[in-house]
Amino acid sequence: MSSRIAVALLAAGTSSRMAGPNKLLCEVDGITLIERALRAALDARCAQVVVVTGWQADRVGAALAAVPAAKPLTVVRNADYASGLASSLRCAIAQMPETIDAALVQLADMPWIAASHLDRLIEAFDGQRAPIVVPVRAGRRGHPVLWPRRYFLAMCGLSGDVGARELLQRHACDVVAVPFDTDAIFEDVDTPDQLAGARRPPIGAQPAPAQQPGSLDMSDDTLALRRQFPLLAQGASALHYLDNAATGQIHESALDALVKHERSGRGNVLRAGHQLAQAATLAYQRARGQVAHFLNAASADEVVFTSGATAALNLVAQAYGALCKPGDEIVLSVSEHHSNLIPWQQLRDRAGVGLRFVPVGADTRLDLRALRACVGRRCRLVALTHASNVTGAVTDVGAVVEQARAVGARVLLDGAQRAPHGPVDVRALGVDFYVFSGHKCFGPGGVGVLWGRAELLEQMPPATTGGGMVERVTVEAASYAAPPRRFEAGTPPVAQAIGLGEALAWMNGQDWPRIERRMRTLTARLIEGLRAVPGLHLAGPLDTSERVPVVSFWLERMHSHDVCQVLDGFGVALRGGHHCAQPLMQALGIEGVSRASLALYNGDDDVDALLAGVREAVRILA
C-alpha cells in the first residue's frame, strides 16, 4: 500500500431510540456491534485504527480490549461527545501522525460494513491524486468516506451532527465514487427492531468502479493544478476563490524562487562585483528572459520590470507622452480600468493632448464601428484593454491595429486580465506596448511588466530618474542608459521579478488548448446557471469564445456588496463594486456589479457553490 490510511472508528454517541444499554454493546450472532466494526477496521488494509469512545466509555473500552489488534490501535475518550459527531471526529484526527495520508471515517453503529468494503475504498485512493472516496449505491452516497489529509482542518471545523455533507458538496469535483451492490454501506442500527433477526447483507464480488481513480478528466486536471498552489493545497477547503481578476494565487514555483532568493541569494543587482550581487543579477536577467519568452518578444531588452501594470501604464503615459504635442490625440474606451484612464487625463491636462473614447455596443463589447470615427489623423496612440476586467470581453486586436496603422498611430494593450489565461504573442498581435501584472499571473505582488518595441523604447525619455538608469552624471547633466535600464530607476523588485519569471515559465509549459476548453465549458455553465436566477442581469458577451472567464452580474434592488457578503458566508470569494471602471458602470446605467473571475485551478465545485450562494442571496436580500 503506497498510501498510509487510518480508520477513524467513531463510537462515542448514544441513541435516544435504542432501549437498554449502549447499542454498540448489543450482540448479533454473539458478537457486539462495536466488536464487529473494530474487527472490520483491523482486518482492512490500513495503517492505523483510531477508536473514539464517549458514552459508557469504560464498558465500550472493555469490549474493545477483547479484540486482538495486529496493527496500531488507539482508543481515545471524547469527554465532549454530547456536543455532536464533529467533536468525536476532531478527537480522531488529533491522534493521527503526520505520516497518515488520509482518514477513512467509519461509524461504529453500521456493523454490516466488512473489511472488504473498506479495502475497496482504500484501493480507490491514490496518494498522488488524493481524491475524496465515497461509496455509492444506485446514485446514493453512503458511509464510510475516505478523506485526504488536506481536508483535516476543514473537518475539524465542523460542528454538531451536521456531518461532512456540505464539504462533499463544496468539493464535488474531487470526489471519486465507488459503486456497491449492497445496502451494507447504508444500514445503521438505531432501534431494537433492527437487531431482531438481523441478517447480514451479501458482500460478494462487487462491480468495477464506474470511474477509475487513475483516469484523467476535468476533475483530475483541476485537482492536480490546485495542489501546485500553496493556499489551495494546504487545506483552504471551505474557500471557493473566485476573485482572480483582482489577484491570482501564487504558484509554488514562484513562491519557492522568491523565498530561495531572499534566503540564500539576496543581493542588489548591477552595481557590485561580489558573488551575491553577481548571482542576483544573473537571476534577475534570467527572469527578464522568461518574460520575453512568455510574450514572444524579439529581445529580452524589450522587457521593463515595474511595480505592476498600473506603474507600467503610468510609465508609458509619462515617457511616450513626452513625445506628444498639443493637439495630438490618444484614443481610449469607456471600458478601461482607471489605471488606463487617469494617466492619460493627466497627460491631457499637462500637455494639451486630446482624448477620444470608443463606446461599447449592446453586448458590452467595444463598438469597433465607432473606432474608425475616433482614430483620426492626429491620433498618436490607441490604448485599450486586451480583456475587460468587468465584462471579460476580449478586444478584436487585429481590427484595432489595422485602424491605428492606417493613420500611423501606435497601439498599447492593457493585458492585466488577458495574460493570466496563457502566453501572449506580442509580435503576432502587432501592437507596440503591452502591460500586465505579476500577481494576476500566479506570481508575487509588487511586480509588473511593460513590453515595448525596441525602437520606441529607444526614443522615449525616462519616466523616473535616479540610480541604475544612467551612464554618466555630472553636476550639469546626465546621460541615460539604454533600455530597459533607462526605465528601471533605483533598486528594482528583484525577488518579485525572479518569482514572476518562474511563474511564467510554468505557465509556458501548460497545455493551454486543453485548459481553454475546460475553462470555456466551466464559464458557459456559470453563465447558464446565473441566467436562470430571476432578476439577475449579466454584463458581457454570452459567447465564451469572445471572453475570458470574468463574469459580472447584478441583481435588481440589491447592492453588489451585500450580495458578496452573503456569498462570503458560503466560502465564495467574489468582489463587488465598480471595479475601478466607473465610466463603464455609467455606460451600463448601474452603480456596480458582483464579479466572479475564474482561473485555471477553479472547478465545478466553485461554480456550484457560487450558484447556491446567489440563490440564497436572492432569498435573503429580496
PDB file of N, CA, C and O in Angstrom, residues 48-73:
ATOM      1  N   GLN A  48      -3.447   2.218  10.525  1.00  0.00           N
ATOM      2  CA  GLN A  48      -3.739   2.552  11.914  1.00  0.00           C
ATOM      3  C   GLN A  48      -5.247   2.591  12.102  1.00  0.00           C
ATOM      4  O   GLN A  48      -5.999   2.921  11.164  1.00  0.00           O
ATOM      5  N   VAL A  49      -5.712   2.267  13.307  1.00  0.00           N
ATOM      6  CA  VAL A  49      -7.123   2.396  13.663  1.00  0.00           C
ATOM      7  C   VAL A  49      -7.210   3.264  14.915  1.00  0.00           C
ATOM      8  O   VAL A  49      -6.496   3.019  15.893  1.00  0.00           O
ATOM      9  N   VAL A  50      -8.070   4.272  14.851  1.00  0.00           N
ATOM     10  CA  VAL A  50      -8.324   5.135  15.998  1.00  0.00           C
ATOM     11  C   VAL A  50      -9.801   4.998  16.355  1.00  0.00           C
ATOM     12  O   VAL A  50     -10.675   5.233  15.506  1.00  0.00           O
ATOM     13  N   VAL A  51     -10.104   4.605  17.586  1.00  0.00           N
ATOM     14  CA  VAL A  51     -11.478   4.468  18.052  1.00  0.00           C
ATOM     15  C   VAL A  51     -11.752   5.584  19.055  1.00  0.00           C
ATOM     16  O   VAL A  51     -10.981   5.774  20.000  1.00  0.00           O
ATOM     17  N   VAL A  52     -12.840   6.299  18.833  1.00  0.00           N
ATOM     18  CA  VAL A  52     -13.239   7.367  19.756  1.00  0.00           C
ATOM     19  C   VAL A  52     -14.454   6.887  20.542  1.00  0.00           C
ATOM     20  O   VAL A  52     -15.486   6.539  19.952  1.00  0.00           O
ATOM     21  N   THR A  53     -14.335   6.846  21.863  1.00  0.00           N
ATOM     22  CA  THR A  53     -15.440   6.445  22.728  1.00  0.00           C
ATOM     23  C   THR A  53     -15.991   7.667  23.455  1.00  0.00           C
ATOM     24  O   THR A  53     -15.393   8.743  23.428  1.00  0.00           O
ATOM     25  N   GLY A  54     -17.114   7.482  24.122  1.00  0.00           N
ATOM     26  CA  GLY A  54     -17.723   8.589  24.849  1.00  0.00           C
ATOM     27  C   GLY A  54     -18.685   8.074  25.895  1.00  0.00           C
ATOM     28  O   GLY A  54     -18.316   7.765  27.018  1.00  0.00           O
ATOM     29  N   TRP A  55     -19.952   7.931  25.498  1.00  0.00           N
ATOM     30  CA  TRP A  55     -20.958   7.412  26.418  1.00  0.00           C
ATOM     31  C   TRP A  55     -20.627   5.962  26.776  1.00  0.00           C
ATOM     32  O   TRP A  55     -20.322   5.145  25.898  1.00  0.00           O
ATOM     33  N   GLN A  56     -20.670   5.644  28.069  1.00  0.00           N
ATOM     34  CA  GLN A  56     -20.312   4.314  28.574  1.00  0.00           C
ATOM     35  C   GLN A  56     -18.937   3.889  28.043  1.00  0.00           C
ATOM     36  O   GLN A  56     -18.724   2.760  27.605  1.00  0.00           O
ATOM     37  N   ALA A  57     -17.993   4.825  28.116  1.00  0.00           N
ATOM     38  CA  ALA A  57     -16.665   4.577  27.544  1.00  0.00           C
ATOM     39  C   ALA A  57     -15.966   3.385  28.182  1.00  0.00           C
ATOM     40  O   ALA A  57     -15.260   2.630  27.495  1.00  0.00           O
ATOM     41  N   ASP A  58     -16.146   3.201  29.477  1.00  0.00           N
ATOM     42  CA  ASP A  58     -15.467   2.082  30.146  1.00  0.00           C
ATOM     43  C   ASP A  58     -15.953   0.742  29.626  1.00  0.00           C
ATOM     44  O   ASP A  58     -15.152  -0.172  29.366  1.00  0.00           O
ATOM     45  N   ARG A  59     -17.277   0.595  29.481  1.00  0.00           N
ATOM     46  CA  ARG A  59     -17.831  -0.683  29.003  1.00  0.00           C
ATOM     47  C   ARG A  59     -17.450  -0.914  27.544  1.00  0.00           C
ATOM     48  O   ARG A  59     -17.110  -2.054  27.151  1.00  0.00           O
ATOM     49  N   VAL A  60     -17.490   0.153  26.737  1.00  0.00           N
ATOM     50  CA  VAL A  60     -17.089   0.007  25.332  1.00  0.00           C
ATOM     51  C   VAL A  60     -15.606  -0.333  25.250  1.00  0.00           C
ATOM     52  O   VAL A  60     -15.181  -1.183  24.462  1.00  0.00           O
ATOM     53  N   GLY A  61     -14.812   0.318  26.102  1.00  0.00           N
ATOM     54  CA  GLY A  61     -13.378   0.032  26.108  1.00  0.00           C
ATOM     55  C   GLY A  61     -13.082  -1.406  26.472  1.00  0.00           C
ATOM     56  O   GLY A  61     -12.161  -2.025  25.924  1.00  0.00           O
ATOM     57  N   ALA A  62     -13.851  -1.962  27.401  1.00  0.00           N
ATOM     58  CA  ALA A  62     -13.650  -3.358  27.783  1.00  0.00           C
ATOM     59  C   ALA A  62     -13.959  -4.282  26.618  1.00  0.00           C
ATOM     60  O   ALA A  62     -13.259  -5.288  26.393  1.00  0.00           O
ATOM     61  N   ALA A  63     -15.000  -3.965  25.866  1.00  0.00           N
ATOM     62  CA  ALA A  63     -15.337  -4.783  24.692  1.00  0.00           C
ATOM     63  C   ALA A  63     -14.245  -4.683  23.642  1.00  0.00           C
ATOM     64  O   ALA A  63     -13.889  -5.675  22.987  1.00  0.00           O
ATOM     65  N   LEU A  64     -13.680  -3.508  23.495  1.00  0.00           N
ATOM     66  CA  LEU A  64     -12.609  -3.326  22.521  1.00  0.00           C
ATOM     67  C   LEU A  64     -11.361  -4.103  22.932  1.00  0.00           C
ATOM     68  O   LEU A  64     -10.639  -4.632  22.087  1.00  0.00           O
ATOM     69  N   ALA A  65     -11.121  -4.160  24.219  1.00  0.00           N
ATOM     70  CA  ALA A  65      -9.922  -4.843  24.711  1.00  0.00           C
ATOM     71  C   ALA A  65      -9.947  -6.328  24.396  1.00  0.00           C
ATOM     72  O   ALA A  65      -8.899  -6.987  24.370  1.00  0.00           O
ATOM     73  N   ALA A  66     -11.115  -6.873  24.175  1.00  0.00           N
ATOM     74  CA  ALA A  66     -11.230  -8.305  23.884  1.00  0.00           C
ATOM     75  C   ALA A  66     -10.876  -8.635  22.444  1.00  0.00           C
ATOM     76  O   ALA A  66     -10.794  -9.813  22.079  1.00  0.00           O
ATOM     77  N   VAL A  67     -10.699  -7.600  21.625  1.00  0.00           N
ATOM     78  CA  VAL A  67     -10.392  -7.820  20.206  1.00  0.00           C
ATOM     79  C   VAL A  67      -8.886  -7.711  20.000  1.00  0.00           C
ATOM     80  O   VAL A  67      -8.299  -6.652  20.261  1.00  0.00           O
ATOM     81  N   PRO A  68      -8.225  -8.775  19.579  1.00  0.00           N
ATOM     82  CA  PRO A  68      -6.770  -8.700  19.361  1.00  0.00           C
ATOM     83  C   PRO A  68      -6.452  -7.759  18.199  1.00  0.00           C
ATOM     84  O   PRO A  68      -7.120  -7.772  17.167  1.00  0.00           O
ATOM     85  N   ALA A  69      -5.423  -6.950  18.388  1.00  0.00           N
ATOM     86  CA  ALA A  69      -5.040  -5.975  17.362  1.00  0.00           C
ATOM     87  C   ALA A  69      -3.675  -6.306  16.803  1.00  0.00           C
ATOM     88  O   ALA A  69      -2.692  -6.384  17.551  1.00  0.00           O
ATOM     89  N   ALA A  70      -3.602  -6.520  15.501  1.00  0.00           N
ATOM     90  CA  ALA A  70      -2.330  -6.845  14.853  1.00  0.00           C
ATOM     91  C   ALA A  70      -1.691  -5.606  14.234  1.00  0.00           C
ATOM     92  O   ALA A  70      -0.689  -5.719  13.525  1.00  0.00           O
ATOM     93  N   LYS A  71      -2.281  -4.437  14.457  1.00  0.00           N
ATOM     94  CA  LYS A  71      -1.728  -3.185  13.932  1.00  0.00           C
ATOM     95  C   LYS A  71      -1.974  -2.092  14.955  1.00  0.00           C
ATOM     96  O   LYS A  71      -2.731  -2.295  15.915  1.00  0.00           O
ATOM     97  N   PRO A  72      -1.353  -0.942  14.810  1.00  0.00           N
ATOM     98  CA  PRO A  72      -1.538   0.138  15.795  1.00  0.00           C
ATOM     99  C   PRO A  72      -3.010   0.465  16.017  1.00  0.00           C
ATOM    100  O   PRO A  72      -3.755   0.727  15.074  1.00  0.00           O
ATOM    101  N   LEU A  73      -3.416   0.432  17.300  1.00  0.00           N
ATOM    102  CA  LEU A  73      -4.792   0.731  17.680  1.00  0.00           C
ATOM    103  C   LEU A  73      -4.762   1.745  18.820  1.00  0.00           C
ATOM    104  O   LEU A  73      -4.099   1.533  19.832  1.00  0.00           O
TER     105      LEU A  73
END
